[in-house]
Structure formats: structure tokens, C-alpha cells
Amino acid sequence: MTLDMIKQNSYNLVEVSQNFSRLEEEKNILLQKLEIEKQNKNKLQISILNKRINDIDEQLNEIKSFIIKLLVSLDKLVNEEQNAITNTTNSR
């Protein structure tokens, strides 16, 4: 049972990490566009891009928090599995 949970958490971690990377790439593109709009002094586009960048930053922070929780959970599950293996080995 614990091994299945470890496997599922590992898959979740990979998926969330991929989403995080995708958002970072999107943010970098928006930052480049923002620099262009600043040079062009296009206030409307600057405002729109800043809003989108801030939204992405919020999403990235949420993902970071989730990754930390997932890693803590994964660590606990791995420790439980290691203890179970140790207990089984010691009882033989």
C-alpha cells in the first residue's frame, strides 16, 4: 500500500514540476514582451502584461507550496516503508 502511495506521489511530483516549468517559460516570454512594450511606452499593454505576470507568479507560489507538501508526504511514506522493511528484516 505504501509503495503505491509513493509511486502516485512521485508521478504527481513529476506532473506538477512540468507545470511549474511551463509557467516559468510562459512568464519569461511575457517578461520579454513587457520589456518591448516598455520601450514602446505602451501603457495599456504594460498593464496587461504586468497583470498576467503577477497571476503567473501567484500560480508559481501555489505550486511551490504544493511541491513542498508533496515532498514532505513522500518523505514520510518512504520513511514508513523503510521502517517496515527494517522491522521485517529484524524480526527474521
GROMACS .gro file of N, CA and C in nm:
model
  276
    1MET      N    1   0.083  -0.121   0.000
    1MET     CA    2   0.000   0.000   0.000
    1MET      C    3   0.087   0.126   0.000
    2THR      N    4   0.187   0.128   0.087
    2THR     CA    5   0.274   0.245   0.096
    2THR      C    6   0.349   0.266  -0.034
    3LEU      N    7   0.394   0.158  -0.096
    3LEU     CA    8   0.467   0.170  -0.223
    3LEU      C    9   0.379   0.231  -0.331
    4ASP      N   10   0.253   0.195  -0.334
    4ASP     CA   11   0.160   0.254  -0.431
    4ASP      C   12   0.145   0.404  -0.407
    5MET      N   13   0.139   0.443  -0.281
    5MET     CA   14   0.125   0.585  -0.249
    5MET      C   15   0.253   0.661  -0.286
    6ILE      N   16   0.368   0.598  -0.264
    6ILE     CA   17   0.495   0.660  -0.303
    6ILE      C   18   0.499   0.679  -0.454
    7LYS      N   19   0.458   0.576  -0.525
    7LYS     CA   20   0.457   0.584  -0.672
    7LYS      C   21   0.363   0.696  -0.719
    8GLN      N   22   0.244   0.703  -0.663
    8GLN     CA   23   0.147   0.805  -0.702
    8GLN      C   24   0.199   0.945  -0.671
    9ASN      N   25   0.258   0.964  -0.553
    9ASN     CA   26   0.314   1.094  -0.517
    9ASN      C   27   0.430   1.132  -0.610
   10SER      N   28   0.507   1.034  -0.650
   10SER     CA   29   0.618   1.059  -0.742
   10SER      C   30   0.565   1.105  -0.877
   11TYR      N   31   0.462   1.039  -0.926
   11TYR     CA   32   0.401   1.081  -1.052
   11TYR      C   33   0.344   1.222  -1.041
   12ASN      N   34   0.278   1.249  -0.929
   12ASN     CA   35   0.222   1.383  -0.906
   12ASN      C   36   0.333   1.488  -0.905
   13LEU      N   37   0.444   1.455  -0.843
   13LEU     CA   38   0.556   1.548  -0.836
   13LEU      C   39   0.611   1.579  -0.975
   14VAL      N   40   0.621   1.478  -1.058
   14VAL     CA   41   0.669   1.499  -1.195
   14VAL      C   42   0.572   1.588  -1.272
   15GLU      N   43   0.444   1.560  -1.261
   15GLU     CA   44   0.343   1.638  -1.332
   15GLU      C   45   0.342   1.784  -1.287
   16VAL      N   46   0.347   1.805  -1.157
   16VAL     CA   47   0.346   1.941  -1.103
   16VAL      C   48   0.473   2.015  -1.144
   17SER      N   49   0.584   1.946  -1.143
   17SER     CA   50   0.711   2.008  -1.182
   17SER      C   51   0.708   2.050  -1.329
   18GLN      N   52   0.646   1.969  -1.411
   18GLN     CA   53   0.633   2.004  -1.553
   18GLN      C   54   0.545   2.128  -1.570
   19ASN      N   55   0.437   2.135  -1.494
   19ASN     CA   56   0.351   2.254  -1.498
   19ASN      C   57   0.427   2.377  -1.452
   20PHE      N   58   0.508   2.360  -1.349
   20PHE     CA   59   0.587   2.471  -1.297
   20PHE      C   60   0.683   2.522  -1.406
   21SER      N   61   0.749   2.432  -1.472
   21SER     CA   62   0.843   2.470  -1.579
   21SER      C   63   0.772   2.541  -1.693
   22ARG      N   64   0.655   2.491  -1.728
   22ARG     CA   65   0.578   2.553  -1.835
   22ARG      C   66   0.539   2.697  -1.799
   23LEU      N   67   0.496   2.716  -1.675
   23LEU     CA   68   0.459   2.850  -1.629
   23LEU      C   69   0.580   2.944  -1.625
   24GLU      N   70   0.694   2.891  -1.584
   24GLU     CA   71   0.816   2.974  -1.583
   24GLU      C   72   0.853   3.018  -1.724
   25GLU      N   73   0.840   2.926  -1.820
   25GLU     CA   74   0.869   2.962  -1.959
   25GLU      C   75   0.773   3.069  -2.009
   26GLU      N   76   0.646   3.051  -1.976
   26GLU     CA   77   0.545   3.150  -2.016
   26GLU      C   78   0.576   3.286  -1.954
   27LYS      N   79   0.615   3.286  -1.828
   27LYS     CA   80   0.649   3.411  -1.760
   27LYS      C   81   0.768   3.479  -1.828
   28ASN      N   82   0.868   3.401  -1.864
   28ASN     CA   83   0.986   3.459  -1.931
   28ASN      C   84   0.949   3.523  -2.064
   29ILE      N   85   0.860   3.461  -2.137
   29ILE     CA   86   0.814   3.519  -2.264
   29ILE      C   87   0.741   3.650  -2.239
   30LEU      N   88   0.655   3.649  -2.137
   30LEU     CA   89   0.582   3.772  -2.103
   30LEU      C   90   0.676   3.883  -2.057
   31LEU      N   91   0.780   3.846  -1.984
   31LEU     CA   92   0.877   3.946  -1.940
   31LEU      C   93   0.950   4.009  -2.060
   32GLN      N   94   0.980   3.929  -2.159
   32GLN     CA   95   1.042   3.982  -2.280
   32GLN      C   96   0.947   4.077  -2.353
   33LYS      N   97   0.821   4.037  -2.362
   33LYS     CA   98   0.721   4.123  -2.425
   33LYS      C   99   0.705   4.253  -2.346
   34LEU      N  100   0.709   4.240  -2.215
   34LEU     CA  101   0.696   4.358  -2.130
   34LEU      C  102   0.808   4.458  -2.157
   35GLU      N  103   0.928   4.410  -2.171
   35GLU     CA  104   1.041   4.499  -2.200
   35GLU      C  105   1.021   4.573  -2.332
   36ILE      N  106   0.970   4.502  -2.430
   36ILE     CA  107   0.943   4.565  -2.561
   36ILE      C  108   0.836   4.673  -2.545
   37GLU      N  109   0.731   4.642  -2.472
   37GLU     CA  110   0.622   4.739  -2.453
   37GLU      C  111   0.668   4.859  -2.371
   38LYS      N  112   0.760   4.836  -2.278
   38LYS     CA  113   0.814   4.949  -2.202
   38LYS      C  114   0.893   5.042  -2.293
   39GLN      N  115   0.966   4.983  -2.386
   39GLN     CA  116   1.042   5.065  -2.481
   39GLN      C  117   0.947   5.144  -2.571
   40ASN      N  118   0.835   5.081  -2.605
   40ASN     CA  119   0.735   5.147  -2.690
   40ASN      C  120   0.641   5.239  -2.611
   41LYS      N  121   0.656   5.235  -2.480
   41LYS     CA  122   0.573   5.318  -2.390
   41LYS      C  123   0.423   5.294  -2.409
   42ASN      N  124   0.391   5.169  -2.428
   42ASN     CA  125   0.252   5.130  -2.446
   42ASN      C  126   0.193   5.093  -2.309
   43LYS      N  127   0.132   5.190  -2.245
   43LYS     CA  128   0.086   5.173  -2.107
   43LYS      C  129  -0.020   5.065  -2.091
   44LEU      N  130  -0.109   5.054  -2.186
   44LEU     CA  131  -0.214   4.953  -2.176
   44LEU      C  132  -0.153   4.812  -2.179
   45GLN      N  133  -0.065   4.788  -2.274
   45GLN     CA  134  -0.002   4.657  -2.284
   45GLN      C  135   0.087   4.629  -2.164
   46ILE      N  136   0.153   4.731  -2.115
   46ILE     CA  137   0.236   4.714  -1.994
   46ILE      C  138   0.149   4.669  -1.878
   47SER      N  139   0.036   4.733  -1.861
   47SER     CA  140  -0.056   4.697  -1.754
   47SER      C  141  -0.108   4.555  -1.769
   48ILE      N  142  -0.147   4.520  -1.890
   48ILE     CA  143  -0.198   4.385  -1.917
   48ILE      C  144  -0.091   4.280  -1.889
   49LEU      N  145   0.028   4.305  -1.938
   49LEU     CA  146   0.137   4.208  -1.919
   49LEU      C  147   0.175   4.197  -1.771
   50ASN      N  148   0.179   4.309  -1.701
   50ASN     CA  149   0.209   4.303  -1.558
   50ASN      C  150   0.107   4.220  -1.482
   51LYS      N  151  -0.019   4.235  -1.518
   51LYS     CA  152  -0.126   4.157  -1.455
   51LYS      C  153  -0.106   4.007  -1.480
   52ARG      N  154  -0.077   3.974  -1.605
   52ARG     CA  155  -0.056   3.832  -1.641
   52ARG      C  156   0.066   3.775  -1.569
   53ILE      N  157   0.172   3.855  -1.560
   53ILE     CA  158   0.293   3.810  -1.491
   53ILE      C  159   0.264   3.789  -1.342
   54ASN      N  160   0.190   3.880  -1.282
   54ASN     CA  161   0.154   3.865  -1.140
   54ASN      C  162   0.067   3.742  -1.117
   55ASP      N  163  -0.024   3.715  -1.210
   55ASP     CA  164  -0.108   3.595  -1.200
   55ASP      C  165  -0.022   3.468  -1.205
   56ILE      N  166   0.074   3.468  -1.294
   56ILE     CA  167   0.163   3.353  -1.306
   56ILE      C  168   0.247   3.338  -1.178
   57ASP      N  169   0.295   3.450  -1.126
   57ASP     CA  170   0.371   3.444  -1.000
   57ASP      C  171   0.289   3.381  -0.888
   58GLU      N  172   0.162   3.416  -0.881
   58GLU     CA  173   0.074   3.356  -0.779
   58GLU      C  174   0.061   3.206  -0.801
   59GLN      N  175   0.044   3.165  -0.925
   59GLN     CA  176   0.034   3.023  -0.956
   59GLN      C  177   0.164   2.950  -0.921
   60LEU      N  178   0.276   3.012  -0.953
   60LEU     CA  179   0.406   2.952  -0.921
   60LEU      C  180   0.422   2.936  -0.770
   61ASN      N  181   0.380   3.035  -0.694
   61ASN     CA  182   0.389   3.025  -0.548
   61ASN      C  183   0.301   2.913  -0.495
   62GLU      N  184   0.182   2.899  -0.551
   62GLU     CA  185   0.093   2.790  -0.510
   62GLU      C  186   0.155   2.655  -0.542
   63ILE      N  187   0.215   2.646  -0.659
   63ILE     CA  188   0.279   2.520  -0.698
   63ILE      C  189   0.397   2.489  -0.607
   64LYS      N  190   0.477   2.591  -0.574
   64LYS     CA  191   0.590   2.569  -0.483
   64LYS      C  192   0.540   2.514  -0.350
   65SER      N  193   0.434   2.572  -0.298
   65SER     CA  194   0.377   2.526  -0.172
   65SER      C  195   0.330   2.381  -0.183
   66PHE      N  196   0.263   2.350  -0.293
   66PHE     CA  197   0.215   2.214  -0.314
   66PHE      C  198   0.332   2.116  -0.326
   67ILE      N  199   0.437   2.156  -0.395
   67ILE     CA  200   0.555   2.068  -0.411
   67ILE      C  201   0.616   2.039  -0.275
   68ILE      N  202   0.626   2.141  -0.191
   68ILE     CA  203   0.682   2.120  -0.057
   68ILE      C  204   0.597   2.020   0.021
   69LYS      N  205   0.465   2.038   0.017
   69LYS     CA  206   0.376   1.945   0.087
   69LYS      C  207   0.390   1.803   0.031
   70LEU      N  208   0.401   1.794  -0.100
   70LEU     CA  209   0.416   1.664  -0.164
   70LEU      C  210   0.547   1.597  -0.125
   71LEU      N  211   0.654   1.674  -0.119
   71LEU     CA  212   0.785   1.620  -0.080
   71LEU      C  213   0.784   1.574   0.066
   72VAL      N  214   0.719   1.651   0.152
   72VAL     CA  215   0.709   1.610   0.293
   72VAL      C  216   0.630   1.480   0.303
   73SER      N  217   0.521   1.471   0.231
   73SER     CA  218   0.441   1.349   0.231
   73SER      C  219   0.520   1.231   0.176
   74LEU      N  220   0.590   1.255   0.069
   74LEU     CA  221   0.672   1.150   0.008
   74LEU      C  222   0.781   1.103   0.104
   75ASP      N  223   0.844   1.197   0.173
   75ASP     CA  224   0.947   1.163   0.271
   75ASP      C  225   0.890   1.075   0.382
   76LYS      N  226   0.772   1.110   0.432
   76LYS     CA  227   0.710   1.031   0.538
   76LYS      C  228   0.678   0.890   0.489
   77LEU      N  229   0.626   0.881   0.366
   77LEU     CA  230   0.593   0.749   0.312
   77LEU      C  231   0.717   0.663   0.292
   78VAL      N  232   0.824   0.724   0.244
   78VAL     CA  233   0.948   0.650   0.224
   78VAL      C  234   1.002   0.602   0.359
   79ASN      N  235   0.997   0.690   0.460
   79ASN     CA  236   1.042   0.650   0.594
   79ASN      C  237   0.957   0.537   0.649
   80GLU      N  238   0.827   0.542   0.629
   80GLU     CA  239   0.739   0.434   0.675
   80GLU      C  240   0.776   0.303   0.607
   81GLU      N  241   0.800   0.310   0.478
   81GLU     CA  242   0.836   0.189   0.404
   81GLU      C  243   0.971   0.135   0.450
   82GLN      N  244   1.067   0.224   0.472
   82GLN     CA  245   1.198   0.180   0.521
   82GLN      C  246   1.186   0.117   0.659
   83ASN      N  247   1.105   0.176   0.746
   83ASN     CA  248   1.084   0.118   0.879
   83ASN      C  249   1.017  -0.017   0.871
   84ALA      N  250   0.921  -0.031   0.782
   84ALA     CA  251   0.853  -0.160   0.765
   84ALA      C  252   0.952  -0.265   0.717
   85ILE      N  253   1.039  -0.228   0.624
   85ILE     CA  254   1.139  -0.322   0.573
   85ILE      C  255   1.237  -0.359   0.685
   86THR      N  256   1.280  -0.259   0.760
   86THR     CA  257   1.373  -0.284   0.871
   86THR      C  258   1.310  -0.374   0.976
   87ASN      N  259   1.184  -0.346   1.010
   87ASN     CA  260   1.115  -0.429   1.109
   87ASN      C  261   1.097  -0.571   1.061
   88THR      N  262   1.067  -0.587   0.933
   88THR     CA  263   1.051  -0.721   0.877
   88THR      C  264   1.183  -0.795   0.878
   89THR      N  265   1.291  -0.726   0.844
   89THR     CA  266   1.424  -0.787   0.841
   89THR      C  267   1.469  -0.822   0.981
   90ASN      N  268   1.444  -0.736   1.077
   90ASN     CA  269   1.486  -0.759   1.215
   90ASN      C  270   1.407  -0.871   1.282
   91SER      N  271   1.285  -0.893   1.238
   91SER     CA  272   1.203  -0.995   1.303
   91SER      C  273   1.233  -1.135   1.251
   92ARG      N  274   1.318  -1.143   1.152
   92ARG     CA  275   1.352  -1.276   1.097
   92ARG      C  276   1.456  -1.343   1.176
   0.00000   0.00000   0.00000
